[in-house]
Amino acid sequence: MMAARGLALLLVVAILADVQAGEQSGSGFPYYDFCRNSQSNTRFSLTLTKNEINLVTGSKYCFLLTVKPEDECNPNGWRCCHQTFAKIKMFVNPACRRRFSTMSIQGPAISRIVSPTWGIEGDDAKQYIKWTQFGPVPMSQANGTTMCFSTTVSADKTCNSLAQITNPVDSAQGLLEVALYDVKAVYECCPTYAFPVSPTGSSLSPPPSPSPPPPSPPSPS
């Protein structure tokens, strides 16, 4: 009996350690890539550093990629603790597909502007945008890399914040999911990150109208 319980416990642990998709939100993203998306199996850490809404010139978003010490990564039999950085995939709202700009990727080993590509994974609800053709960036040179992109202003004001551009599957939870990929020949590793999103972000409103001039002093009597 004890042996059976021990085996059951080991199976549960194995299943929990083997989560492949939607670990952050339960969405299932990224779909069909069958890659390791657990943050415990990577040295990459991704931070949202700019969430700037501007209803005049377009909104801007930036991420910072940092590399954790090797002893903070559990390889679990995979190569993810030494993966390269070669692609970014984001789970987004299909209605906003024409609003995404190029991405500026700047770091110790890279300085590139890359165009987005749209993709669908299975059905129309599972759409994503990706930026590729800029790597691979070795992990040893990835620390401090920034990734910035903008969205153009939509006339109906429906694609102007992270809360609006994230896929409806995630927006119901107030999340945006982003995955980082190794080179395509490997695709063993795609650590996925979920960011809380706010409808307002760090809003930059249109500039205020100039103040009226002060009244003229009364003329001397």
JSON list of C-alpha atoms in Angstrom, two decimals:
[
{"chain": "A", "resi": 1, "resn": "MET", "atom": "CA", "xyz": [0.00, 0.00, 0.00]},
{"chain": "A", "resi": 2, "resn": "MET", "atom": "CA", "xyz": [2.78, 2.43, 0.95]},
{"chain": "A", "resi": 3, "resn": "ALA", "atom": "CA", "xyz": [4.63, 1.57, -2.25]},
{"chain": "A", "resi": 4, "resn": "ALA", "atom": "CA", "xyz": [1.49, 2.26, -4.29]},
{"chain": "A", "resi": 5, "resn": "ARG", "atom": "CA", "xyz": [1.02, 5.63, -2.57]},
{"chain": "A", "resi": 6, "resn": "GLY", "atom": "CA", "xyz": [4.66, 6.48, -3.19]},
{"chain": "A", "resi": 7, "resn": "LEU", "atom": "CA", "xyz": [4.31, 5.60, -6.86]},
{"chain": "A", "resi": 8, "resn": "ALA", "atom": "CA", "xyz": [1.16, 7.72, -7.14]},
{"chain": "A", "resi": 9, "resn": "LEU", "atom": "CA", "xyz": [2.96, 10.67, -5.55]},
{"chain": "A", "resi": 10, "resn": "LEU", "atom": "CA", "xyz": [5.86, 10.31, -7.98]},
{"chain": "A", "resi": 11, "resn": "LEU", "atom": "CA", "xyz": [3.42, 10.29, -10.89]},
{"chain": "A", "resi": 12, "resn": "VAL", "atom": "CA", "xyz": [1.76, 13.49, -9.64]},
{"chain": "A", "resi": 13, "resn": "VAL", "atom": "CA", "xyz": [5.15, 15.18, -9.27]},
{"chain": "A", "resi": 14, "resn": "ALA", "atom": "CA", "xyz": [6.15, 14.05, -12.75]},
{"chain": "A", "resi": 15, "resn": "ILE", "atom": "CA", "xyz": [2.95, 15.44, -14.24]},
{"chain": "A", "resi": 16, "resn": "LEU", "atom": "CA", "xyz": [3.38, 18.79, -12.47]},
{"chain": "A", "resi": 17, "resn": "ALA", "atom": "CA", "xyz": [6.99, 19.02, -13.62]},
{"chain": "A", "resi": 18, "resn": "ASP", "atom": "CA", "xyz": [5.97, 18.24, -17.19]},
{"chain": "A", "resi": 19, "resn": "VAL", "atom": "CA", "xyz": [3.52, 21.08, -17.81]},
{"chain": "A", "resi": 20, "resn": "GLN", "atom": "CA", "xyz": [3.97, 22.10, -21.45]},
{"chain": "A", "resi": 21, "resn": "ALA", "atom": "CA", "xyz": [1.37, 24.71, -22.32]},
{"chain": "A", "resi": 22, "resn": "GLY", "atom": "CA", "xyz": [-0.75, 27.34, -20.63]},
{"chain": "A", "resi": 23, "resn": "GLU", "atom": "CA", "xyz": [1.11, 26.90, -17.36]},
{"chain": "A", "resi": 24, "resn": "GLN", "atom": "CA", "xyz": [0.73, 30.58, -16.58]},
{"chain": "A", "resi": 25, "resn": "SER", "atom": "CA", "xyz": [-2.99, 31.03, -17.28]},
{"chain": "A", "resi": 26, "resn": "GLY", "atom": "CA", "xyz": [-4.50, 27.68, -18.27]},
{"chain": "A", "resi": 27, "resn": "SER", "atom": "CA", "xyz": [-5.08, 29.03, -21.80]},
{"chain": "A", "resi": 28, "resn": "GLY", "atom": "CA", "xyz": [-3.05, 26.31, -23.53]},
{"chain": "A", "resi": 29, "resn": "PHE", "atom": "CA", "xyz": [-0.72, 28.86, -25.16]},
{"chain": "A", "resi": 30, "resn": "PRO", "atom": "CA", "xyz": [1.63, 28.23, -26.89]},
{"chain": "A", "resi": 31, "resn": "TYR", "atom": "CA", "xyz": [-0.27, 25.58, -28.82]},
{"chain": "A", "resi": 32, "resn": "TYR", "atom": "CA", "xyz": [1.14, 22.60, -30.72]},
{"chain": "A", "resi": 33, "resn": "ASP", "atom": "CA", "xyz": [4.81, 23.46, -30.23]},
{"chain": "A", "resi": 34, "resn": "PHE", "atom": "CA", "xyz": [5.30, 20.75, -27.58]},
{"chain": "A", "resi": 35, "resn": "CYS", "atom": "CA", "xyz": [8.11, 22.72, -25.98]},
{"chain": "A", "resi": 36, "resn": "ARG", "atom": "CA", "xyz": [9.03, 23.27, -22.34]},
{"chain": "A", "resi": 37, "resn": "ASN", "atom": "CA", "xyz": [7.32, 26.45, -21.19]},
{"chain": "A", "resi": 38, "resn": "SER", "atom": "CA", "xyz": [7.95, 26.26, -17.44]},
{"chain": "A", "resi": 39, "resn": "GLN", "atom": "CA", "xyz": [9.93, 29.14, -15.98]},
{"chain": "A", "resi": 40, "resn": "SER", "atom": "CA", "xyz": [11.69, 26.70, -13.66]},
{"chain": "A", "resi": 41, "resn": "ASN", "atom": "CA", "xyz": [13.37, 25.12, -16.72]},
{"chain": "A", "resi": 42, "resn": "THR", "atom": "CA", "xyz": [14.92, 28.33, -18.06]},
{"chain": "A", "resi": 43, "resn": "ARG", "atom": "CA", "xyz": [17.42, 30.95, -17.02]},
{"chain": "A", "resi": 44, "resn": "PHE", "atom": "CA", "xyz": [15.53, 33.64, -18.92]},
{"chain": "A", "resi": 45, "resn": "SER", "atom": "CA", "xyz": [13.49, 36.16, -16.98]},
{"chain": "A", "resi": 46, "resn": "LEU", "atom": "CA", "xyz": [11.20, 38.61, -18.78]},
{"chain": "A", "resi": 47, "resn": "THR", "atom": "CA", "xyz": [9.94, 41.89, -17.33]},
{"chain": "A", "resi": 48, "resn": "LEU", "atom": "CA", "xyz": [7.44, 44.37, -18.74]},
{"chain": "A", "resi": 49, "resn": "THR", "atom": "CA", "xyz": [9.25, 47.70, -18.44]},
{"chain": "A", "resi": 50, "resn": "LYS", "atom": "CA", "xyz": [7.04, 50.03, -20.48]},
{"chain": "A", "resi": 51, "resn": "ASN", "atom": "CA", "xyz": [3.27, 50.09, -20.82]},
{"chain": "A", "resi": 52, "resn": "GLU", "atom": "CA", "xyz": [2.66, 53.53, -22.27]},
{"chain": "A", "resi": 53, "resn": "ILE", "atom": "CA", "xyz": [-0.73, 54.32, -23.74]},
{"chain": "A", "resi": 54, "resn": "ASN", "atom": "CA", "xyz": [-0.89, 57.27, -26.11]},
{"chain": "A", "resi": 55, "resn": "LEU", "atom": "CA", "xyz": [-4.12, 57.89, -27.99]},
{"chain": "A", "resi": 56, "resn": "VAL", "atom": "CA", "xyz": [-2.45, 60.45, -30.26]},
{"chain": "A", "resi": 57, "resn": "THR", "atom": "CA", "xyz": [0.71, 58.82, -31.64]},
{"chain": "A", "resi": 58, "resn": "GLY", "atom": "CA", "xyz": [0.19, 55.18, -30.63]},
{"chain": "A", "resi": 59, "resn": "SER", "atom": "CA", "xyz": [1.04, 53.09, -27.58]},
{"chain": "A", "resi": 60, "resn": "LYS", "atom": "CA", "xyz": [4.46, 51.65, -26.78]},
{"chain": "A", "resi": 61, "resn": "TYR", "atom": "CA", "xyz": [5.45, 48.53, -24.86]},
{"chain": "A", "resi": 62, "resn": "CYS", "atom": "CA", "xyz": [8.86, 47.22, -23.84]},
{"chain": "A", "resi": 63, "resn": "PHE", "atom": "CA", "xyz": [10.22, 44.04, -22.25]},
{"chain": "A", "resi": 64, "resn": "LEU", "atom": "CA", "xyz": [13.59, 43.45, -20.61]},
{"chain": "A", "resi": 65, "resn": "LEU", "atom": "CA", "xyz": [15.27, 40.05, -20.88]},
{"chain": "A", "resi": 66, "resn": "THR", "atom": "CA", "xyz": [17.63, 39.08, -18.07]},
{"chain": "A", "resi": 67, "resn": "VAL", "atom": "CA", "xyz": [19.51, 35.84, -17.39]},
{"chain": "A", "resi": 68, "resn": "LYS", "atom": "CA", "xyz": [19.37, 34.09, -14.01]},
{"chain": "A", "resi": 69, "resn": "PRO", "atom": "CA", "xyz": [22.33, 32.19, -12.50]},
{"chain": "A", "resi": 70, "resn": "GLU", "atom": "CA", "xyz": [22.65, 28.63, -13.74]},
{"chain": "A", "resi": 71, "resn": "ASP", "atom": "CA", "xyz": [21.95, 27.17, -10.29]},
{"chain": "A", "resi": 72, "resn": "GLU", "atom": "CA", "xyz": [18.45, 28.69, -10.44]},
{"chain": "A", "resi": 73, "resn": "CYS", "atom": "CA", "xyz": [17.54, 26.60, -13.49]},
{"chain": "A", "resi": 74, "resn": "ASN", "atom": "CA", "xyz": [16.31, 23.01, -13.29]},
{"chain": "A", "resi": 75, "resn": "PRO", "atom": "CA", "xyz": [17.26, 21.25, -16.56]},
{"chain": "A", "resi": 76, "resn": "ASN", "atom": "CA", "xyz": [14.99, 18.28, -15.84]},
{"chain": "A", "resi": 77, "resn": "GLY", "atom": "CA", "xyz": [16.68, 16.39, -18.67]},
{"chain": "A", "resi": 78, "resn": "TRP", "atom": "CA", "xyz": [16.26, 19.18, -21.22]},
{"chain": "A", "resi": 79, "resn": "ARG", "atom": "CA", "xyz": [18.61, 21.73, -22.78]},
{"chain": "A", "resi": 80, "resn": "CYS", "atom": "CA", "xyz": [16.59, 24.77, -21.74]},
{"chain": "A", "resi": 81, "resn": "CYS", "atom": "CA", "xyz": [19.12, 26.04, -19.19]},
{"chain": "A", "resi": 82, "resn": "HIS", "atom": "CA", "xyz": [21.41, 26.82, -22.14]},
{"chain": "A", "resi": 83, "resn": "GLN", "atom": "CA", "xyz": [18.91, 27.72, -24.83]},
{"chain": "A", "resi": 84, "resn": "THR", "atom": "CA", "xyz": [19.37, 30.60, -27.26]},
{"chain": "A", "resi": 85, "resn": "PHE", "atom": "CA", "xyz": [16.88, 33.41, -27.88]},
{"chain": "A", "resi": 86, "resn": "ALA", "atom": "CA", "xyz": [15.53, 33.41, -31.42]},
{"chain": "A", "resi": 87, "resn": "LYS", "atom": "CA", "xyz": [11.80, 34.18, -31.47]},
{"chain": "A", "resi": 88, "resn": "ILE", "atom": "CA", "xyz": [9.06, 35.97, -29.52]},
{"chain": "A", "resi": 89, "resn": "LYS", "atom": "CA", "xyz": [5.45, 34.85, -29.71]},
{"chain": "A", "resi": 90, "resn": "MET", "atom": "CA", "xyz": [2.53, 36.75, -28.17]},
{"chain": "A", "resi": 91, "resn": "PHE", "atom": "CA", "xyz": [-1.06, 35.56, -27.64]},
{"chain": "A", "resi": 92, "resn": "VAL", "atom": "CA", "xyz": [-3.11, 38.48, -29.01]},
{"chain": "A", "resi": 93, "resn": "ASN", "atom": "CA", "xyz": [-6.53, 39.67, -30.06]},
{"chain": "A", "resi": 94, "resn": "PRO", "atom": "CA", "xyz": [-7.32, 38.76, -33.71]},
{"chain": "A", "resi": 95, "resn": "ALA", "atom": "CA", "xyz": [-9.18, 42.07, -34.10]},
{"chain": "A", "resi": 96, "resn": "CYS", "atom": "CA", "xyz": [-5.88, 43.94, -33.58]},
{"chain": "A", "resi": 97, "resn": "ARG", "atom": "CA", "xyz": [-3.72, 42.14, -36.12]},
{"chain": "A", "resi": 98, "resn": "ARG", "atom": "CA", "xyz": [-3.15, 45.24, -38.27]},
{"chain": "A", "resi": 99, "resn": "ARG", "atom": "CA", "xyz": [-2.12, 47.42, -35.34]},
{"chain": "A", "resi": 100, "resn": "PHE", "atom": "CA", "xyz": [1.26, 45.89, -34.49]},
{"chain": "A", "resi": 101, "resn": "SER", "atom": "CA", "xyz": [4.50, 47.54, -35.55]},
{"chain": "A", "resi": 102, "resn": "THR", "atom": "CA", "xyz": [8.02, 46.33, -36.02]},
{"chain": "A", "resi": 103, "resn": "MET", "atom": "CA", "xyz": [9.94, 45.37, -32.89]},
{"chain": "A", "resi": 104, "resn": "SER", "atom": "CA", "xyz": [13.24, 46.96, -31.89]},
{"chain": "A", "resi": 105, "resn": "ILE", "atom": "CA", "xyz": [15.53, 44.39, -30.25]},
{"chain": "A", "resi": 106, "resn": "GLN", "atom": "CA", "xyz": [18.62, 45.91, -28.64]},
{"chain": "A", "resi": 107, "resn": "GLY", "atom": "CA", "xyz": [21.22, 44.19, -26.49]},
{"chain": "A", "resi": 108, "resn": "PRO", "atom": "CA", "xyz": [24.88, 43.29, -26.01]},
{"chain": "A", "resi": 109, "resn": "ALA", "atom": "CA", "xyz": [24.81, 40.94, -29.02]},
{"chain": "A", "resi": 110, "resn": "ILE", "atom": "CA", "xyz": [22.00, 42.33, -31.17]},
{"chain": "A", "resi": 111, "resn": "SER", "atom": "CA", "xyz": [20.62, 45.52, -32.69]},
{"chain": "A", "resi": 112, "resn": "ARG", "atom": "CA", "xyz": [17.76, 44.69, -35.04]},
{"chain": "A", "resi": 113, "resn": "ILE", "atom": "CA", "xyz": [14.38, 45.92, -36.22]},
{"chain": "A", "resi": 114, "resn": "VAL", "atom": "CA", "xyz": [12.11, 42.99, -37.13]},
{"chain": "A", "resi": 115, "resn": "SER", "atom": "CA", "xyz": [8.64, 42.86, -38.66]},
{"chain": "A", "resi": 116, "resn": "PRO", "atom": "CA", "xyz": [5.78, 40.89, -37.12]},
{"chain": "A", "resi": 117, "resn": "THR", "atom": "CA", "xyz": [4.19, 37.78, -38.62]},
{"chain": "A", "resi": 118, "resn": "TRP", "atom": "CA", "xyz": [0.66, 36.60, -37.89]},
{"chain": "A", "resi": 119, "resn": "GLY", "atom": "CA", "xyz": [-0.24, 33.00, -37.15]},
{"chain": "A", "resi": 120, "resn": "ILE", "atom": "CA", "xyz": [-3.18, 30.79, -36.23]},
{"chain": "A", "resi": 121, "resn": "GLU", "atom": "CA", "xyz": [-2.90, 27.66, -34.12]},
{"chain": "A", "resi": 122, "resn": "GLY", "atom": "CA", "xyz": [-5.81, 25.37, -34.82]},
{"chain": "A", "resi": 123, "resn": "ASP", "atom": "CA", "xyz": [-8.76, 27.77, -35.00]},
{"chain": "A", "resi": 124, "resn": "ASP", "atom": "CA", "xyz": [-9.49, 31.47, -35.36]},
{"chain": "A", "resi": 125, "resn": "ALA", "atom": "CA", "xyz": [-9.64, 32.01, -31.61]},
{"chain": "A", "resi": 126, "resn": "LYS", "atom": "CA", "xyz": [-6.04, 30.84, -31.15]},
{"chain": "A", "resi": 127, "resn": "GLN", "atom": "CA", "xyz": [-4.20, 33.55, -33.00]},
{"chain": "A", "resi": 128, "resn": "TYR", "atom": "CA", "xyz": [-0.81, 34.99, -32.19]},
{"chain": "A", "resi": 129, "resn": "ILE", "atom": "CA", "xyz": [1.80, 37.39, -33.44]},
{"chain": "A", "resi": 130, "resn": "LYS", "atom": "CA", "xyz": [5.50, 36.63, -33.60]},
{"chain": "A", "resi": 131, "resn": "TRP", "atom": "CA", "xyz": [8.77, 38.41, -34.28]},
{"chain": "A", "resi": 132, "resn": "THR", "atom": "CA", "xyz": [11.54, 36.24, -35.74]},
{"chain": "A", "resi": 133, "resn": "GLN", "atom": "CA", "xyz": [14.61, 36.43, -38.02]},
{"chain": "A", "resi": 134, "resn": "PHE", "atom": "CA", "xyz": [16.84, 38.15, -35.50]},
{"chain": "A", "resi": 135, "resn": "GLY", "atom": "CA", "xyz": [18.74, 35.38, -33.73]},
{"chain": "A", "resi": 136, "resn": "PRO", "atom": "CA", "xyz": [19.86, 33.24, -32.32]},
{"chain": "A", "resi": 137, "resn": "VAL", "atom": "CA", "xyz": [21.22, 35.25, -29.42]},
{"chain": "A", "resi": 138, "resn": "PRO", "atom": "CA", "xyz": [23.39, 33.06, -27.13]},
{"chain": "A", "resi": 139, "resn": "MET", "atom": "CA", "xyz": [22.31, 32.97, -23.51]},
{"chain": "A", "resi": 140, "resn": "SER", "atom": "CA", "xyz": [25.74, 34.22, -22.51]},
{"chain": "A", "resi": 141, "resn": "GLN", "atom": "CA", "xyz": [25.02, 37.45, -24.42]},
{"chain": "A", "resi": 142, "resn": "ALA", "atom": "CA", "xyz": [21.28, 37.82, -23.86]},
{"chain": "A", "resi": 143, "resn": "ASN", "atom": "CA", "xyz": [21.28, 39.54, -20.47]},
{"chain": "A", "resi": 144, "resn": "GLY", "atom": "CA", "xyz": [20.01, 43.11, -20.72]},
{"chain": "A", "resi": 145, "resn": "THR", "atom": "CA", "xyz": [18.32, 42.73, -24.11]},
{"chain": "A", "resi": 146, "resn": "THR", "atom": "CA", "xyz": [15.30, 45.00, -24.61]},
{"chain": "A", "resi": 147, "resn": "MET", "atom": "CA", "xyz": [12.35, 44.38, -26.94]},
{"chain": "A", "resi": 148, "resn": "CYS", "atom": "CA", "xyz": [10.03, 47.29, -27.80]},
{"chain": "A", "resi": 149, "resn": "PHE", "atom": "CA", "xyz": [7.06, 47.50, -30.14]},
{"chain": "A", "resi": 150, "resn": "SER", "atom": "CA", "xyz": [4.21, 49.93, -30.76]},
{"chain": "A", "resi": 151, "resn": "THR", "atom": "CA", "xyz": [0.59, 49.73, -31.76]},
{"chain": "A", "resi": 152, "resn": "THR", "atom": "CA", "xyz": [-1.00, 52.27, -34.05]},
{"chain": "A", "resi": 153, "resn": "VAL", "atom": "CA", "xyz": [-4.07, 54.20, -32.94]},
{"chain": "A", "resi": 154, "resn": "SER", "atom": "CA", "xyz": [-7.35, 52.61, -34.01]},
{"chain": "A", "resi": 155, "resn": "ALA", "atom": "CA", "xyz": [-10.25, 54.88, -34.88]},
{"chain": "A", "resi": 156, "resn": "ASP", "atom": "CA", "xyz": [-12.63, 52.96, -32.64]},
{"chain": "A", "resi": 157, "resn": "LYS", "atom": "CA", "xyz": [-10.08, 52.97, -29.77]},
{"chain": "A", "resi": 158, "resn": "THR", "atom": "CA", "xyz": [-10.27, 49.17, -29.38]},
{"chain": "A", "resi": 159, "resn": "CYS", "atom": "CA", "xyz": [-6.58, 48.24, -29.77]},
{"chain": "A", "resi": 160, "resn": "ASN", "atom": "CA", "xyz": [-4.81, 50.87, -27.72]},
{"chain": "A", "resi": 161, "resn": "SER", "atom": "CA", "xyz": [-3.76, 49.05, -24.53]},
{"chain": "A", "resi": 162, "resn": "LEU", "atom": "CA", "xyz": [-2.34, 45.68, -23.48]},
{"chain": "A", "resi": 163, "resn": "ALA", "atom": "CA", "xyz": [-5.76, 44.82, -22.05]},
{"chain": "A", "resi": 164, "resn": "GLN", "atom": "CA", "xyz": [-7.24, 45.32, -25.52]},
{"chain": "A", "resi": 165, "resn": "ILE", "atom": "CA", "xyz": [-4.55, 43.65, -27.64]},
{"chain": "A", "resi": 166, "resn": "THR", "atom": "CA", "xyz": [-4.30, 40.49, -25.52]},
{"chain": "A", "resi": 167, "resn": "ASN", "atom": "CA", "xyz": [-6.27, 37.47, -26.72]},
{"chain": "A", "resi": 168, "resn": "PRO", "atom": "CA", "xyz": [-9.83, 37.34, -25.32]},
{"chain": "A", "resi": 169, "resn": "VAL", "atom": "CA", "xyz": [-8.99, 33.98, -23.70]},
{"chain": "A", "resi": 170, "resn": "ASP", "atom": "CA", "xyz": [-6.46, 35.82, -21.51]},
{"chain": "A", "resi": 171, "resn": "SER", "atom": "CA", "xyz": [-8.11, 39.24, -21.25]},
{"chain": "A", "resi": 172, "resn": "ALA", "atom": "CA", "xyz": [-10.89, 37.70, -19.16]},
{"chain": "A", "resi": 173, "resn": "GLN", "atom": "CA", "xyz": [-8.16, 36.98, -16.58]},
{"chain": "A", "resi": 174, "resn": "GLY", "atom": "CA", "xyz": [-6.43, 40.33, -17.06]},
{"chain": "A", "resi": 175, "resn": "LEU", "atom": "CA", "xyz": [-3.30, 38.70, -18.54]},
{"chain": "A", "resi": 176, "resn": "LEU", "atom": "CA", "xyz": [-1.01, 38.91, -21.56]},
{"chain": "A", "resi": 177, "resn": "GLU", "atom": "CA", "xyz": [1.07, 35.83, -22.44]},
{"chain": "A", "resi": 178, "resn": "VAL", "atom": "CA", "xyz": [4.46, 36.01, -24.14]},
{"chain": "A", "resi": 179, "resn": "ALA", "atom": "CA", "xyz": [6.72, 33.07, -25.06]},
{"chain": "A", "resi": 180, "resn": "LEU", "atom": "CA", "xyz": [10.44, 33.10, -25.86]},
{"chain": "A", "resi": 181, "resn": "TYR", "atom": "CA", "xyz": [11.82, 30.48, -28.25]},
{"chain": "A", "resi": 182, "resn": "ASP", "atom": "CA", "xyz": [15.05, 28.73, -29.03]},
{"chain": "A", "resi": 183, "resn": "VAL", "atom": "CA", "xyz": [16.05, 28.19, -32.67]},
{"chain": "A", "resi": 184, "resn": "LYS", "atom": "CA", "xyz": [13.51, 26.32, -34.78]},
{"chain": "A", "resi": 185, "resn": "ALA", "atom": "CA", "xyz": [15.76, 23.32, -35.28]},
{"chain": "A", "resi": 186, "resn": "VAL", "atom": "CA", "xyz": [15.48, 22.68, -31.54]},
{"chain": "A", "resi": 187, "resn": "TYR", "atom": "CA", "xyz": [12.20, 24.16, -30.22]},
{"chain": "A", "resi": 188, "resn": "GLU", "atom": "CA", "xyz": [12.69, 22.26, -26.99]},
{"chain": "A", "resi": 189, "resn": "CYS", "atom": "CA", "xyz": [12.20, 25.37, -24.93]},
{"chain": "A", "resi": 190, "resn": "CYS", "atom": "CA", "xyz": [9.63, 28.16, -25.01]},
{"chain": "A", "resi": 191, "resn": "PRO", "atom": "CA", "xyz": [9.43, 29.70, -21.51]},
{"chain": "A", "resi": 192, "resn": "THR", "atom": "CA", "xyz": [6.11, 31.51, -21.22]},
{"chain": "A", "resi": 193, "resn": "TYR", "atom": "CA", "xyz": [5.33, 34.56, -19.12]},
{"chain": "A", "resi": 194, "resn": "ALA", "atom": "CA", "xyz": [1.98, 36.04, -18.09]},
{"chain": "A", "resi": 195, "resn": "PHE", "atom": "CA", "xyz": [1.76, 39.76, -17.36]},
{"chain": "A", "resi": 196, "resn": "PRO", "atom": "CA", "xyz": [-1.10, 41.51, -15.56]},
{"chain": "A", "resi": 197, "resn": "VAL", "atom": "CA", "xyz": [-2.61, 44.10, -17.88]},
{"chain": "A", "resi": 198, "resn": "SER", "atom": "CA", "xyz": [-4.48, 47.29, -17.03]},
{"chain": "A", "resi": 199, "resn": "PRO", "atom": "CA", "xyz": [-6.93, 49.08, -19.32]},
{"chain": "A", "resi": 200, "resn": "THR", "atom": "CA", "xyz": [-5.15, 52.34, -18.59]},
{"chain": "A", "resi": 201, "resn": "GLY", "atom": "CA", "xyz": [-1.46, 51.38, -18.42]},
{"chain": "A", "resi": 202, "resn": "SER", "atom": "CA", "xyz": [0.74, 54.41, -17.87]},
{"chain": "A", "resi": 203, "resn": "SER", "atom": "CA", "xyz": [-1.51, 56.68, -19.86]},
{"chain": "A", "resi": 204, "resn": "LEU", "atom": "CA", "xyz": [-0.22, 59.65, -21.79]},
{"chain": "A", "resi": 205, "resn": "SER", "atom": "CA", "xyz": [-3.20, 61.85, -22.46]},
{"chain": "A", "resi": 206, "resn": "PRO", "atom": "CA", "xyz": [-3.28, 64.43, -25.26]},
{"chain": "A", "resi": 207, "resn": "PRO", "atom": "CA", "xyz": [-1.52, 67.63, -24.22]},
{"chain": "A", "resi": 208, "resn": "PRO", "atom": "CA", "xyz": [-3.81, 70.09, -22.43]},
{"chain": "A", "resi": 209, "resn": "SER", "atom": "CA", "xyz": [-5.00, 73.21, -24.21]},
{"chain": "A", "resi": 210, "resn": "PRO", "atom": "CA", "xyz": [-2.92, 76.29, -23.45]},
{"chain": "A", "resi": 211, "resn": "SER", "atom": "CA", "xyz": [-4.12, 78.33, -20.51]},
{"chain": "A", "resi": 212, "resn": "PRO", "atom": "CA", "xyz": [-5.86, 81.58, -21.40]},
{"chain": "A", "resi": 213, "resn": "PRO", "atom": "CA", "xyz": [-3.72, 84.69, -21.02]},
{"chain": "A", "resi": 214, "resn": "PRO", "atom": "CA", "xyz": [-4.08, 86.54, -17.69]},
{"chain": "A", "resi": 215, "resn": "PRO", "atom": "CA", "xyz": [-6.49, 89.52, -17.71]},
{"chain": "A", "resi": 216, "resn": "SER", "atom": "CA", "xyz": [-4.96, 92.87, -18.55]},
{"chain": "A", "resi": 217, "resn": "PRO", "atom": "CA", "xyz": [-4.36, 95.13, -15.57]},
{"chain": "A", "resi": 218, "resn": "PRO", "atom": "CA", "xyz": [-6.90, 97.91, -15.15]},
{"chain": "A", "resi": 219, "resn": "SER", "atom": "CA", "xyz": [-5.94, 101.10, -16.92]},
{"chain": "A", "resi": 220, "resn": "PRO", "atom": "CA", "xyz": [-4.99, 103.99, -14.65]},
{"chain": "A", "resi": 221, "resn": "SER", "atom": "CA", "xyz": [-7.85, 106.37, -13.88]}
]
